[in-house]
CSV table of C-alpha atoms in Angstrom, one decimal:
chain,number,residue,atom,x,y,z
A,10,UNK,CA,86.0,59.9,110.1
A,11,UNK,CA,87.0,59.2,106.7
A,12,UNK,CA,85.0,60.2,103.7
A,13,UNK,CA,85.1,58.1,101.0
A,14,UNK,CA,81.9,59.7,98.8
A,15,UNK,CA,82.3,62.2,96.0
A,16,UNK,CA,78.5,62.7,96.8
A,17,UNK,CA,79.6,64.5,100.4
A,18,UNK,CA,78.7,68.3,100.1
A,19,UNK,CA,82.3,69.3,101.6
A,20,UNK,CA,83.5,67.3,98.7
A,21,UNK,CA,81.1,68.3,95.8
A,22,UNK,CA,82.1,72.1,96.6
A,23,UNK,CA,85.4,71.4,96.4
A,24,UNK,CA,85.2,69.4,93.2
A,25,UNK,CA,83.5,72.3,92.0
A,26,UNK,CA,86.1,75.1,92.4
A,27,UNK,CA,88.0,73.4,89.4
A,28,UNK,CA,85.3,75.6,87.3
A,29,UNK,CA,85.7,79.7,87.2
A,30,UNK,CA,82.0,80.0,87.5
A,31,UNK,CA,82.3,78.7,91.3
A,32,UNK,CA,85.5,79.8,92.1
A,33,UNK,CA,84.2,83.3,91.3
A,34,UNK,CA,80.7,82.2,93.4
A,35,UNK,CA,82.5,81.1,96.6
A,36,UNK,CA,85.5,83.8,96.2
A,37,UNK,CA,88.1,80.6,96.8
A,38,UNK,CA,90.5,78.5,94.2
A,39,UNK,CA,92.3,75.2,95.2
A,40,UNK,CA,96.0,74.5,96.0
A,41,UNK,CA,97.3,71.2,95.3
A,42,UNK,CA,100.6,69.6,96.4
A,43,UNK,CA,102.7,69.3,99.6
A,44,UNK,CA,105.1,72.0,98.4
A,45,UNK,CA,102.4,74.4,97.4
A,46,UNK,CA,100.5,74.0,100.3
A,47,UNK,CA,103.0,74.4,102.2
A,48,UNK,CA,104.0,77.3,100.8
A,49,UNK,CA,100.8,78.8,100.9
A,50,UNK,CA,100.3,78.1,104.2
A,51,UNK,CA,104.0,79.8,105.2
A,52,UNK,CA,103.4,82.6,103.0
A,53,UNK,CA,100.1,84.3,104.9
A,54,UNK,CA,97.0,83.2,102.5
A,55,UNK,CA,93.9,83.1,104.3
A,56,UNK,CA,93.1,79.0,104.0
A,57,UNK,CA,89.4,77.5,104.6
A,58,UNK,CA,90.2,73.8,104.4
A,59,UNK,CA,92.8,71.4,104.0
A,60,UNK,CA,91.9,67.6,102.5
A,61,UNK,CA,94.3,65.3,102.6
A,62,UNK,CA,94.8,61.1,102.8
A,63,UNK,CA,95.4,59.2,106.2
A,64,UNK,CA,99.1,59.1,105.0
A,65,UNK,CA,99.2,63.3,105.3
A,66,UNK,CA,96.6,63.4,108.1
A,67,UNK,CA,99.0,63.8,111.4
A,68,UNK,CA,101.3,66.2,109.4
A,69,UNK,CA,98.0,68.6,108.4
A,70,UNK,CA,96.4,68.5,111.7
A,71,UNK,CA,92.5,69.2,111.4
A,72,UNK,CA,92.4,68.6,108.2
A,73,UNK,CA,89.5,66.8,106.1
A,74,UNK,CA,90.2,63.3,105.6
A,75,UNK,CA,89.8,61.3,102.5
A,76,UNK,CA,90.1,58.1,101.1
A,77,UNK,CA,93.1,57.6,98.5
A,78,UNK,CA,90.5,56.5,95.5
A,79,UNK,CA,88.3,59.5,96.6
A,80,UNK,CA,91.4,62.3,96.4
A,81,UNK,CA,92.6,60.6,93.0
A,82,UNK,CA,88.7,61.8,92.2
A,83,UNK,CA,88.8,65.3,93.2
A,84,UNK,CA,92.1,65.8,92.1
A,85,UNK,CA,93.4,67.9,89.6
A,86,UNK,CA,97.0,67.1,89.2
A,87,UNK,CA,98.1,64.0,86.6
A,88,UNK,CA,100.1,62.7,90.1
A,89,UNK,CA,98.0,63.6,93.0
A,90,UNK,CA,100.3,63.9,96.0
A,91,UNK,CA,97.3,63.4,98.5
A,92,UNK,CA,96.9,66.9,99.9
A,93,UNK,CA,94.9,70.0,98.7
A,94,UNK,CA,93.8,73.3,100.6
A,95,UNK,CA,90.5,75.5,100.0
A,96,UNK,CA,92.1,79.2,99.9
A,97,UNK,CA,90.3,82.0,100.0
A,98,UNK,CA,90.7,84.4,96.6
A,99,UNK,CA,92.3,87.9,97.3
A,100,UNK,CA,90.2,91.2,97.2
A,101,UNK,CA,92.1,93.2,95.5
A,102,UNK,CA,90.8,97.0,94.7
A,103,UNK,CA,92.7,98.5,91.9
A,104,UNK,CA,95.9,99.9,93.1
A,105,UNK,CA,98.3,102.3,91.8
A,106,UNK,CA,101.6,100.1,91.6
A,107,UNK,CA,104.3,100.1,94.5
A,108,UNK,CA,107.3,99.6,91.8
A,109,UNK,CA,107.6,98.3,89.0
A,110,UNK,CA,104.3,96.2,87.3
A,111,UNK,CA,103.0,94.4,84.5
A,112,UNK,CA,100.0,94.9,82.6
A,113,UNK,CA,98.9,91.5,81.0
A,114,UNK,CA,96.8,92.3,77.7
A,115,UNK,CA,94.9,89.0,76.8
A,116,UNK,CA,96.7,86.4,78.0
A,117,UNK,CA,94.7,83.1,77.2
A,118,UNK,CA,96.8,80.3,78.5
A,119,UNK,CA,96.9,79.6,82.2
A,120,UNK,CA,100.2,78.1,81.8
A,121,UNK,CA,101.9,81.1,80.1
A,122,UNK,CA,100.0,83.0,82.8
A,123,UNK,CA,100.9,81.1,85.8
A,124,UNK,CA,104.7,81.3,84.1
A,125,UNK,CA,104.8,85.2,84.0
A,126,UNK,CA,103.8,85.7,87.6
A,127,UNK,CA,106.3,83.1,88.9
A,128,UNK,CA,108.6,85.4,86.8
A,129,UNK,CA,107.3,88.9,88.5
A,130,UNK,CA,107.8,87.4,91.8
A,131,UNK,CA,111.0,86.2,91.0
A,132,UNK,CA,112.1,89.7,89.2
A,133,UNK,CA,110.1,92.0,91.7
A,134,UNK,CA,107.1,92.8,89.7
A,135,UNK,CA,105.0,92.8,92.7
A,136,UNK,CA,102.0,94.2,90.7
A,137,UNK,CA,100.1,92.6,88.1
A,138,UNK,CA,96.9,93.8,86.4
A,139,UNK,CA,94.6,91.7,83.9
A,140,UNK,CA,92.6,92.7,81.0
A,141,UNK,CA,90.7,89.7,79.5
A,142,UNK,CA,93.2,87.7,80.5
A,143,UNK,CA,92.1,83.7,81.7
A,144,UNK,CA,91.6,83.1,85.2
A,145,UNK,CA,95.4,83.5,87.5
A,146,UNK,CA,93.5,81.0,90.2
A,147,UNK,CA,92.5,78.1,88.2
A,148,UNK,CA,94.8,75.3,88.8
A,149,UNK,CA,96.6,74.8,85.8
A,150,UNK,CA,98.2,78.7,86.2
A,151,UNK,CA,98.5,78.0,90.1
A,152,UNK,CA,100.4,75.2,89.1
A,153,UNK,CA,102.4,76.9,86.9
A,154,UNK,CA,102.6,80.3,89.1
A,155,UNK,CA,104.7,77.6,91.8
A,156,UNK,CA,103.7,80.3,94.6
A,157,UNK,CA,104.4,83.4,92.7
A,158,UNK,CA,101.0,84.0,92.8
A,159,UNK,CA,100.8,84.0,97.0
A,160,UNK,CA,103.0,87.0,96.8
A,161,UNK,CA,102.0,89.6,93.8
A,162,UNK,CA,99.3,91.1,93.6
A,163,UNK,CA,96.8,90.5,90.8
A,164,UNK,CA,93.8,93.0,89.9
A,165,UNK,CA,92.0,92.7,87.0
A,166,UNK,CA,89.9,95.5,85.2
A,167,UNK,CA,88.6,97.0,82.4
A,168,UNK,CA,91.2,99.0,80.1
A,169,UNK,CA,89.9,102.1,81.1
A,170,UNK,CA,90.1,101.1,85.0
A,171,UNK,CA,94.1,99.8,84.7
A,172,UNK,CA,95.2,102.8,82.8
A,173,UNK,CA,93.3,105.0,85.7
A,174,UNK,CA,95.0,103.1,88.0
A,175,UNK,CA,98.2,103.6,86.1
A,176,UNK,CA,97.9,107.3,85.7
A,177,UNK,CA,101.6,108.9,85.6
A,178,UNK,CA,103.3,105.5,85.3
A,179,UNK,CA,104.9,105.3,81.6
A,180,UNK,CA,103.7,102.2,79.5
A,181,UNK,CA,106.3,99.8,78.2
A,182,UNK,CA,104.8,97.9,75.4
A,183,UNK,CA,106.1,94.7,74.1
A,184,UNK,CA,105.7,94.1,70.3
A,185,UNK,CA,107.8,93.3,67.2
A,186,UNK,CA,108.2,97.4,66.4
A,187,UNK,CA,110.3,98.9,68.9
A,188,UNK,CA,113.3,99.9,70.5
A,189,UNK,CA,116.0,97.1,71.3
A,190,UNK,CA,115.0,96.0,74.7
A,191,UNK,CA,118.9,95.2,75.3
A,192,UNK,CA,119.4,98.5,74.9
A,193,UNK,CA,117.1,100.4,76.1
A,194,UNK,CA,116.9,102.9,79.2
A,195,UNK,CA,113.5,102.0,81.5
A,196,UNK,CA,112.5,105.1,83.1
A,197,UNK,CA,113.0,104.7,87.2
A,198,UNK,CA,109.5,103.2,87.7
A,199,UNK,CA,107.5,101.4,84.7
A,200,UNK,CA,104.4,99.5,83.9
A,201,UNK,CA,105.6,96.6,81.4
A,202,UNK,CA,103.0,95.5,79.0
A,203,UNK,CA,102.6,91.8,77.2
A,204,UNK,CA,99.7,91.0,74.6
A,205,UNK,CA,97.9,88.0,73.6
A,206,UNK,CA,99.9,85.1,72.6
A,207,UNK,CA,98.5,85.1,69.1
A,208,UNK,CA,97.8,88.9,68.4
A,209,UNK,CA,100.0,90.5,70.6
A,210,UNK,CA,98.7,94.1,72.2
A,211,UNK,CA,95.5,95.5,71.5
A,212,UNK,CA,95.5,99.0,69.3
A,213,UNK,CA,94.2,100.4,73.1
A,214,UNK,CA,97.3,99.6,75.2
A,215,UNK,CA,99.2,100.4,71.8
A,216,UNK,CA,97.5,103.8,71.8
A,217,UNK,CA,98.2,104.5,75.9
A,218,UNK,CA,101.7,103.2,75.9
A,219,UNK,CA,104.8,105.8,76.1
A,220,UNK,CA,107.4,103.3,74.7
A,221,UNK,CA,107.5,100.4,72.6
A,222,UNK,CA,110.8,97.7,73.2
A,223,UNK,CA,111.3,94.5,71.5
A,224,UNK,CA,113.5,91.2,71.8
A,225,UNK,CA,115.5,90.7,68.8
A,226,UNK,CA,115.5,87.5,66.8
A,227,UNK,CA,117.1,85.6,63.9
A,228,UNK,CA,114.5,85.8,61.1
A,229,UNK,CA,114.5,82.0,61.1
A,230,UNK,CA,112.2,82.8,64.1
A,231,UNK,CA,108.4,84.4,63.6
A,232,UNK,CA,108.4,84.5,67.6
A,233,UNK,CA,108.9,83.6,71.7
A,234,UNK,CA,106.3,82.1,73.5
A,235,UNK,CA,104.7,84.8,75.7
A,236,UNK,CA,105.8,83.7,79.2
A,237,UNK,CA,109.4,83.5,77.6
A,238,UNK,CA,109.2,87.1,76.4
A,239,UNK,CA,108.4,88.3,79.1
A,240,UNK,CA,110.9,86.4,80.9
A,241,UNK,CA,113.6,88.5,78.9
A,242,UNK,CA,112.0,91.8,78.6
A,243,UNK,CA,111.4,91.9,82.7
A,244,UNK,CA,115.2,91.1,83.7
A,245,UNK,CA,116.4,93.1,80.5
A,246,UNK,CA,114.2,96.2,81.0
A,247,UNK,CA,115.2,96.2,85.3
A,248,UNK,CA,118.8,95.6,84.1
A,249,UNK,CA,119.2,99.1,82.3
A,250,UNK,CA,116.4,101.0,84.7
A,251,UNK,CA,117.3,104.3,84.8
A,252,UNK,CA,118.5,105.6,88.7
A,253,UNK,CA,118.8,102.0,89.8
C-alpha cells in the first residue's frame, strides 16, 4: 500500500518530529537523505522506520511507502531525495570523557552546531556535552553534523552536572584573551570549550576553566564564525598535545 495522506497517523507523527517539543516526547529525530540513511543505518543507530517513494522501495525493504507529492510534504530538505528514517535518540547519562572532549557553551545555531560535531568526529572528539545549547537532533544540525553525530557522543546538562562530570579534566577555554592556540602545549587529555556565537563563554565556564587559548587575527577582523573556530582550535590544540 501506498499512502498518499498527510492526515495518516504514521505520517502526522513523523511530520511532527520536525518540532523539539515531540522529538523530546517520542525520544526519536529524523534522518533524511540516501547518504545519511545509509550511513546511519551502517553505523549501528537503533532505527524505528524508514519512509521512502516507490522509486527507493525495493532498495529499503520494509519500509513505509509514500507518494512522491506526500514525501515532498513531510520533508524537510529544500531537495527531498525521497527517503527518510525514524531513529531512536540516544540515552546518554553523563559520562566522564574517554579522550579528548568538547564542552559547547550556548551554542544557538544548528548549523554551527551540526558543523562542530562533524568536526569532533573528524578530529576524535568523541565527547560532546551541551549547556543551553539548541537541539544536536533537529534536522538542520543533523544535516549539517553529515553523520558525525551517529558516532560522538552528545550529553547535555546543567553547568554544574558537566563540570561534575569533568572533574580532573583541565578546561580549555576559547575566547579573544588568551594564550596563542598555535603555540600552545594542551595537557595529555583536555576538555575544549566554545561559547555562544554572539557572547562567547559564560563568566561560569570562564570561572571553571584552567586555560584560556585564542586564534589570532588581523584586526581588520572582529571574529570567526564559531564552527570555524572551533575547527582551528581542535586540530591546533591536538597538534601540540603534550605526550602525544
Amino acid at each position: 500500500m501506498i499512502i498518499s495522506s498527510k492526515a495518516n497517523p504514521i505520517i502526522k507523527k513523523i511530520s511532527s518530529l520536525s518540532d523539539k517539543k515531540y522529538r523530546r516526547e517520542y525520544g526519536e529525530f529524523i534522518v533524511e537523505s540516501v547518504k545519511a540513511v545509509d550511513e546511519c543505518l551502517s553505523s549501528g543507530m537503533s532505527v524505528s522506520q524508514i519512509v521512502c517513494t516507490a522509486e527507493l522501495a525495493e532498495k529499503y525493504s520494509g519500509a513505509i511507502i509514500v507518494t512522491d507529492e506526500l514525501f515532498a510534504r513531510i520533508s524537510t530538505e529544500k531537495a527531498p531525495q525521497g527517503v527518510l528514517a525514524v531513529v531512536k535518540t540516544p540515552e546518554k547519562v553523563l559520562s566522564k570523557p574517554r579522550g579528548n572532549c568538547l564542552l559547547l557553551d550556548r551554542v544557538q545555531d544548528p548549523g554551527n552546531l551540526g558543523t562542530i560535531i562533524r568536526t569532533a568526529n573528524a578530529a576524535g572528539y568523541g565527547d560532546i556535552y551541551l549547556v543551553d545549547c539548541t537541539d544536536a537532533f533537529s534536522p538542520k544540525a543533523i544535516r549539517a553534523s553529515m553523520g558525525g553525530v551517529f558516532y560522538v557522543n552528545v550529553y547535555e546538562g546543567s553547568y554544574d552536572e558537566v563540570f561534575e562530570a569533568l572533574k580532573g579534566v583541565p578546561v580549555i577555554c576559547a575566547d579573544m584573551d588568551g594564550d596563542d592556540v598555535f603555540s600552545f602545549f594542551a595537557p595529555a587529555m583536555f576538555c575544549l570549550c566554545i561559547g555562544n556565537e554572539g557572547k562567547g563563554v559564560s563568566d561560569t565556564v570562564s570561572a571553571k576553566s584552567d586555560y584560556t587559548v585564542k586564534i589570532p587575527m588581523r584586526d581588520t577582523c572582529e571574529s570567526l564564525n564559531a564552527a570555524v573556530s572551533a575547527a582551528i582550535a581542535m586540530y591546533a590544540l591536538k597538534n601540540n598535545q603534550k605526550g602525544v
